[in-house]
Coordinates of C-alpha atoms in Angstrom, one line a residue:
M1 CA 18.7 33.4 -13.5
T2 CA 19.0 32.1 -10.6
P3 CA 16.6 30.5 -8.8
G4 CA 15.8 32.3 -5.8
P5 CA 15.5 31.1 -1.5
V6 CA 13.2 28.9 -1.1
K7 CA 10.1 29.8 0.9
R8 CA 9.4 28.4 4.4
R9 CA 6.4 26.1 3.7
E10 CA 3.2 27.5 5.3
P11 CA 0.5 24.8 7.1
G12 CA -1.3 25.2 3.9
P13 CA 0.8 22.0 2.4
L14 CA 0.3 20.4 6.4
R15 CA -3.8 21.2 6.1
E16 CA -3.9 19.3 2.6
V17 CA -1.8 16.4 3.5
A18 CA -4.4 15.9 6.5
A19 CA -7.4 16.1 4.4
V20 CA -6.2 14.3 1.7
F21 CA -4.6 11.0 3.3
L22 CA -7.5 11.1 5.6
K23 CA -10.1 10.8 3.0
L24 CA -8.0 8.2 1.5
G25 CA -8.4 6.0 4.7
V26 CA -11.5 5.6 4.7
I27 CA -12.4 5.2 1.4
G28 CA -9.4 2.7 1.1
F29 CA -11.2 -0.1 0.5
G30 CA -9.6 -3.2 -2.5
G31 CA -5.9 -3.4 -1.1
P32 CA -2.8 -1.8 -1.8
A33 CA -3.2 -1.2 -5.9
A34 CA -6.3 0.3 -4.8
H35 CA -4.4 2.5 -2.8
I36 CA -1.7 3.2 -4.8
A37 CA -4.4 4.0 -8.1
L38 CA -6.5 6.7 -5.1
M39 CA -2.9 8.1 -4.1
R40 CA -2.3 8.7 -7.9
D41 CA -5.5 10.0 -8.7
E42 CA -5.7 12.5 -5.6
V43 CA -1.3 13.2 -6.2
V44 CA -1.0 13.3 -9.5
R45 CA -4.0 14.4 -11.6
R46 CA -6.0 16.3 -9.5
R47 CA -4.1 18.0 -7.4
R48 CA -0.8 18.0 -9.9
W49 CA 1.6 17.7 -6.6
L50 CA 4.3 15.8 -8.5
A51 CA 4.9 14.1 -11.9
E52 CA 4.3 10.9 -13.3
Q53 CA 7.7 9.7 -13.2
Q54 CA 8.2 11.0 -10.1
F55 CA 5.1 9.0 -8.8
L56 CA 7.1 6.5 -10.0
D57 CA 9.9 6.3 -8.6
L58 CA 8.6 6.7 -5.6
L59 CA 6.2 3.6 -6.1
G60 CA 9.3 1.6 -7.4
A61 CA 11.2 2.9 -3.8
S62 CA 8.1 1.8 -1.5
A63 CA 8.3 -1.1 -3.5
L64 CA 11.8 -2.2 -2.4
I65 CA 11.5 -2.0 1.5
P66 CA 9.7 -4.0 4.1
G67 CA 6.1 -3.3 5.3
P68 CA 2.9 -1.3 3.8
S69 CA 4.0 -0.4 0.1
S70 CA 1.0 1.6 0.0
T71 CA 1.4 3.6 2.9
E72 CA 5.0 4.0 3.2
L73 CA 4.2 5.2 -0.5
G74 CA 1.5 7.6 1.6
M75 CA 4.1 8.7 3.5
F76 CA 7.2 9.4 0.7
L77 CA 4.3 12.1 -1.0
G78 CA 3.3 13.2 2.5
Y79 CA 7.4 13.8 2.3
A80 CA 7.6 15.7 -1.1
R81 CA 4.4 17.6 0.3
A82 CA 5.3 18.8 3.5
G83 CA 9.4 17.6 4.9
R84 CA 9.2 15.4 7.0
R85 CA 5.9 16.3 8.9
G86 CA 4.2 15.5 6.3
L87 CA 5.0 12.0 6.2
L88 CA 4.4 11.5 9.7
L89 CA 1.2 13.2 8.8
A90 CA 0.0 11.2 5.9
G91 CA 1.0 8.5 7.7
A92 CA -0.8 8.5 10.7
C93 CA -3.6 10.2 8.8
F94 CA -4.2 7.1 6.0
I95 CA -3.4 4.5 9.0
T96 CA -5.8 6.0 11.7
P97 CA -8.7 5.6 10.1
A98 CA -8.7 1.8 9.6
M99 CA -7.2 2.0 12.8
L100 CA -10.8 3.0 14.6
M101 CA -12.7 0.6 12.4
V102 CA -10.8 -2.0 13.5
L103 CA -10.6 -1.4 17.2
A104 CA -14.3 -1.7 16.7
L105 CA -14.5 -4.8 15.0
A106 CA -12.7 -6.2 17.3
W107 CA -14.8 -4.9 20.3
A108 CA -17.7 -5.9 19.0
Y109 CA -16.3 -9.3 18.0
V110 CA -15.6 -9.9 21.9
R111 CA -18.3 -9.7 22.8
Y112 CA -20.9 -11.0 20.2
G113 CA -18.8 -14.1 19.0
T114 CA -18.6 -12.1 15.5
T115 CA -18.0 -9.4 13.1
P116 CA -20.7 -7.0 11.7
A117 CA -21.2 -8.5 7.7
A118 CA -20.0 -6.0 4.9
A119 CA -20.8 -8.0 2.0
A120 CA -23.5 -5.9 0.7
V121 CA -21.0 -3.4 1.2
L122 CA -18.4 -5.0 -0.3
Y123 CA -20.4 -6.0 -3.3
G124 CA -20.3 -2.5 -4.6
V125 CA -16.9 -1.4 -4.1
K126 CA -15.1 -4.3 -5.3
P127 CA -16.1 -3.9 -8.7
V128 CA -15.8 0.2 -8.8
I129 CA -12.2 -0.2 -7.7
I130 CA -11.6 -2.7 -10.8
G131 CA -12.2 0.2 -12.8
V132 CA -9.6 2.8 -10.7
I133 CA -7.4 0.3 -10.6
A134 CA -7.3 -0.1 -14.5
Q135 CA -7.3 3.6 -14.9
A136 CA -4.2 4.2 -13.5
L137 CA -2.8 1.0 -14.3
W138 CA -3.6 2.6 -18.9
G139 CA -1.8 5.9 -17.5
L140 CA 0.8 4.5 -15.0
A141 CA 2.4 2.3 -18.1
G142 CA 2.5 5.3 -20.1
S143 CA 5.3 6.5 -17.9
A144 CA 6.9 3.6 -16.6
V145 CA 7.2 1.3 -20.1
K146 CA 9.4 4.4 -21.6
N147 CA 11.0 1.7 -24.4
G148 CA 10.7 -2.5 -25.7
L149 CA 13.0 -4.2 -22.6
L150 CA 10.2 -2.0 -19.5
G151 CA 7.9 -3.6 -21.7
V152 CA 8.5 -6.4 -21.8
V153 CA 10.1 -7.1 -18.4
G154 CA 6.8 -5.5 -16.9
A155 CA 4.8 -8.2 -18.9
A156 CA 7.2 -11.3 -18.2
V157 CA 7.0 -10.0 -14.0
L158 CA 2.5 -10.1 -14.6
G159 CA 2.6 -13.9 -16.3
L160 CA 5.7 -15.5 -13.3
Y161 CA 3.8 -13.4 -10.9
L162 CA 0.3 -15.3 -11.8
L163 CA 1.9 -18.9 -12.3
G164 CA 3.0 -18.8 -8.4
A165 CA 6.5 -17.6 -9.0
N166 CA 7.9 -15.2 -5.9
P167 CA 7.4 -11.2 -5.5
I168 CA 10.0 -10.3 -4.2
L169 CA 12.3 -12.6 -6.5
L170 CA 10.6 -10.8 -9.2
L171 CA 10.8 -7.0 -8.5
F172 CA 14.8 -7.3 -7.4
G173 CA 15.4 -9.4 -10.5
G174 CA 13.6 -7.0 -12.5
A175 CA 15.4 -3.8 -11.8
L176 CA 18.6 -6.2 -11.2
L177 CA 18.3 -6.9 -15.3
V178 CA 17.6 -3.5 -16.9
M179 CA 20.4 -2.1 -14.7
A180 CA 22.5 -4.6 -16.6
V181 CA 21.4 -4.5 -19.7
E182 CA 21.0 -0.3 -19.8
A183 CA 24.3 -0.6 -18.5
G184 CA 26.1 -3.0 -20.9
R185 CA 24.4 -0.6 -23.5
R186 CA 26.8 1.7 -22.1
R187 CA 29.5 -0.5 -22.4
A188 CA 30.5 0.1 -19.0
L189 CA 33.8 -0.8 -18.2
S190 CA 33.8 -1.6 -15.0
A191 CA 31.1 0.0 -12.2
R192 CA 30.9 -0.7 -8.7
P193 CA 28.2 -3.9 -7.6
T194 CA 25.1 -2.3 -5.1
A195 CA 24.0 -3.4 -2.6
I196 CA 20.5 -4.1 -1.6
L197 CA 20.4 -4.3 2.6
L198 CA 17.6 -6.3 3.3
P199 CA 17.1 -5.9 7.5
A200 CA 17.9 -8.7 9.2
G201 CA 15.1 -11.3 11.1
G202 CA 15.0 -10.1 14.6
A203 CA 16.7 -12.3 17.1
K204 CA 13.6 -14.3 19.1
L205 CA 11.8 -12.2 21.9
A206 CA 12.5 -12.8 25.5
A207 CA 10.0 -10.6 27.4
S208 CA 8.4 -11.3 30.7
H209 CA 6.2 -8.6 30.2
S210 CA 3.4 -9.2 27.8
L211 CA 2.5 -6.2 26.8
L212 CA 5.5 -5.6 25.4
T213 CA 6.7 -8.9 23.8
L214 CA 3.0 -8.2 22.2
F215 CA 4.8 -4.6 20.7
L216 CA 8.2 -6.6 20.5
T217 CA 6.9 -8.9 18.2
F218 CA 5.5 -6.6 15.6
L219 CA 7.5 -4.4 15.5
K220 CA 10.1 -7.1 14.5
I221 CA 6.9 -8.5 12.1
G222 CA 6.5 -4.9 10.2
A223 CA 10.5 -4.5 9.9
V224 CA 10.8 -7.8 7.5
T225 CA 7.4 -8.4 6.0
Y226 CA 7.6 -8.4 2.2
G227 CA 5.1 -8.9 0.1
S228 CA 1.0 -9.2 0.1
G229 CA -1.1 -10.8 3.2
Y230 CA -0.6 -14.2 2.4
V231 CA 3.2 -13.3 3.2
L232 CA 1.9 -11.4 7.0
L233 CA -0.2 -14.1 7.8
A234 CA 2.5 -16.9 7.7
F235 CA 4.8 -14.6 10.3
L236 CA 1.5 -13.1 12.4
H237 CA 0.5 -17.8 12.6
D238 CA 3.6 -18.8 13.8
D239 CA 4.2 -16.1 16.1
F240 CA 1.0 -15.5 17.7
V241 CA -0.6 -19.7 16.9
G242 CA 2.5 -21.3 17.2
H243 CA 4.6 -19.6 19.0
L244 CA 3.0 -17.5 22.2
G245 CA -0.1 -19.3 21.4
W246 CA -1.9 -16.4 22.0
L247 CA -4.6 -16.9 18.9
T248 CA -6.5 -20.2 18.0
N249 CA -6.0 -20.6 13.6
R250 CA -9.9 -19.3 13.8
Q251 CA -9.0 -16.5 15.6
L252 CA -6.3 -15.4 12.9
I253 CA -8.3 -16.0 10.3
D254 CA -10.7 -14.0 11.1
A255 CA -8.5 -11.0 12.4
V256 CA -6.8 -10.9 8.8
A257 CA -10.1 -11.3 7.2
V258 CA -10.8 -7.8 9.6
G259 CA -8.2 -6.2 7.9
Q260 CA -8.8 -7.3 4.1
V261 CA -12.1 -6.1 4.3
T262 CA -11.9 -2.2 6.0
P263 CA -10.2 0.1 3.8
G264 CA -7.2 1.1 5.1
P265 CA -3.9 -0.8 5.1
V266 CA -4.5 -4.4 5.9
F267 CA -1.6 -4.3 8.4
T268 CA -4.3 -2.9 10.8
T269 CA -5.0 -6.6 10.9
A270 CA -2.1 -6.1 14.2
T271 CA -4.5 -3.8 15.4
F272 CA -7.3 -6.3 16.1
I273 CA -4.7 -9.1 17.1
G274 CA -3.8 -7.0 19.8
Y275 CA -7.6 -6.0 21.0
L276 CA -8.0 -9.8 21.2
V277 CA -4.6 -10.4 22.9
A278 CA -4.4 -7.8 26.0
G279 CA -7.6 -4.9 25.3
W280 CA -7.2 -1.2 24.4
P281 CA -3.5 -0.7 25.2
G282 CA -2.9 -3.9 23.5
A283 CA -4.3 -2.6 19.8
L284 CA -2.5 0.4 20.2
L285 CA 0.5 -1.0 21.3
A286 CA 0.3 -3.7 18.1
T287 CA -0.7 -1.3 15.7
L288 CA 2.5 0.8 16.6
G289 CA 5.0 -1.9 16.9
I290 CA 3.9 -3.0 12.9
F291 CA 4.1 0.8 11.3
L292 CA 7.2 2.0 12.5
P293 CA 9.2 -0.2 11.1
S294 CA 7.4 2.3 8.0
F295 CA 8.1 5.5 9.2
L296 CA 11.4 5.1 10.0
L297 CA 12.3 3.4 6.8
A298 CA 10.0 6.1 4.7
A299 CA 12.6 9.3 6.0
L300 CA 15.4 7.5 5.5
V301 CA 15.0 6.5 1.9
Y302 CA 13.3 9.1 0.8
P303 CA 16.5 11.8 0.4
L304 CA 17.7 8.8 -1.5
V305 CA 15.2 8.6 -4.6
P306 CA 16.3 11.4 -7.0
R307 CA 20.0 9.8 -6.3
L308 CA 18.8 6.9 -7.8
R309 CA 17.4 8.4 -11.0
A310 CA 20.6 10.7 -11.4
S311 CA 23.4 7.5 -11.1
P312 CA 23.4 6.0 -13.9
W313 CA 23.6 2.8 -12.6
L314 CA 20.8 2.9 -10.0
R315 CA 18.2 4.7 -12.9
G316 CA 18.1 1.6 -15.0
F317 CA 17.6 -0.3 -11.0
L318 CA 14.8 2.1 -10.3
D319 CA 13.0 1.8 -14.6
G320 CA 13.0 -2.2 -13.3
A321 CA 11.9 -1.7 -10.2
N322 CA 9.2 1.2 -11.4
V323 CA 8.1 -1.3 -14.4
A324 CA 8.3 -4.9 -12.4
A325 CA 6.0 -3.2 -9.3
L326 CA 3.4 -2.2 -12.3
G327 CA 3.4 -5.7 -13.4
L328 CA 2.9 -6.7 -9.8
M329 CA -0.2 -4.4 -9.5
A330 CA -1.3 -5.8 -12.9
A331 CA -1.8 -9.1 -12.1
V332 CA -2.9 -8.3 -8.9
T333 CA -5.8 -6.7 -9.8
W334 CA -6.3 -9.8 -12.2
Q335 CA -7.0 -12.0 -9.6
L336 CA -8.7 -9.1 -8.0
A337 CA -11.7 -9.0 -10.4
H338 CA -11.9 -12.5 -10.3
A339 CA -13.3 -11.8 -6.9
A340 CA -15.1 -8.9 -7.8
I341 CA -16.5 -9.3 -11.0
I342 CA -18.9 -12.5 -10.6
D343 CA -22.3 -11.5 -13.0
A344 CA -23.3 -8.8 -15.4
L345 CA -24.7 -5.9 -12.5
T346 CA -20.6 -6.2 -11.1
A347 CA -19.2 -5.9 -14.5
V348 CA -21.1 -3.4 -15.5
M349 CA -20.1 -0.7 -13.1
A350 CA -16.5 -2.0 -13.1
I351 CA -16.3 -1.4 -17.1
A352 CA -18.7 2.2 -16.3
T353 CA -15.6 2.7 -13.6
L354 CA -13.2 2.8 -15.9
L355 CA -15.2 4.6 -18.7
I356 CA -16.3 7.8 -16.5
L357 CA -12.7 8.0 -15.8
I358 CA -11.3 8.1 -19.1
R359 CA -14.0 10.5 -20.3
W360 CA -14.9 13.2 -16.7
K361 CA -12.3 12.1 -14.7
P362 CA -14.3 12.9 -11.7
N363 CA -13.4 12.2 -8.1
S364 CA -12.6 8.3 -7.4
A365 CA -14.1 9.0 -3.6
W366 CA -17.6 9.7 -5.9
L367 CA -18.0 6.5 -7.4
I368 CA -16.8 4.6 -4.3
A369 CA -19.4 6.0 -2.1
G370 CA -22.1 5.1 -5.6
G371 CA -20.7 2.0 -5.4
I372 CA -21.6 1.1 -2.0
V373 CA -24.9 3.0 -2.5
A374 CA -25.7 -0.1 -5.1
G375 CA -24.1 -2.7 -3.0
V376 CA -26.2 -2.1 0.0
A377 CA -29.5 -1.4 -3.2
H378 CA -28.8 -4.8 -4.3
Q379 CA -29.1 -6.2 -1.2
L380 CA -32.5 -5.0 -0.1
I381 CA -33.9 -5.9 -3.6
T382 CA -32.4 -9.9 -3.7
G383 CA -32.7 -9.9 -0.1

């Protein structure tokens, strides 16, 4: 039986994409690992937009390109659900809530010299996020670890990252190792080498207008930044403290802290810096500059992911990238747990979240809301 013609997408999927990623942009505390767990909960478990293996393939692909990987994963998921318009909508809806929150904090910072405290909210949210990530890791590992080799690679990536190895080397190294071993198993006589092309760093910018310089600097950072917020911090320090002299070290630390404590992508640190440098126009241009490469790269890479899975050589590469990304996610979760679980109450909250998700599978948003309430109540009781 031959399949019928592909039906034209109705506006429904676009509305669904907007609703999902606006919600994730509001509740997405905890950084990339948490974002990935929340996205999986929404699009694989609850809404069934795609299968677990498809989600893993998109996760692996997002980790292989520069920029904020969880934001790019969201763009991929939007593309999968509603095409190119879905990609644009998912990215914009995920970024916008965080951008507006950071803008409000930047305004308060400039006006009052400080940012409102978020300790009570984070006290309750962090352990809940640990439980959410742990449940997602358990579910994803079942699909990613297909054999002993992949299990060993994932465990090795986790251990080496905790020992201080570079995450990008671990990611590509794990992918290339699995590809080579799988090719050896097939006893391939010859194969064309696969080249992984990384964008080169931009040339030194020489713009006379500060807004143009601001935009181009963040465009460069968005195009070449891999890794965690610490990597982003190094680029920001080099450009805005060292080269341009627009920020002090204290202002840069405050900007990164705001990006960490607000939900959504940590790259909205750019919004804060843009506001400090040039007000509202600077905030908007900085945000556009740092995220624009992600939109372009996601649109270019998404159509290639099925080809990676179809190729015997590149299938191993993608399987290796998937399990290496999970190993990095597990290692980061271990580090986050040390900062999030600080007493008996937070330990109980993390374990309870994990057990509730396994037993009843509720929407994670309700658990995060409960964590916020618990954190504020704890602050009021303890003073």
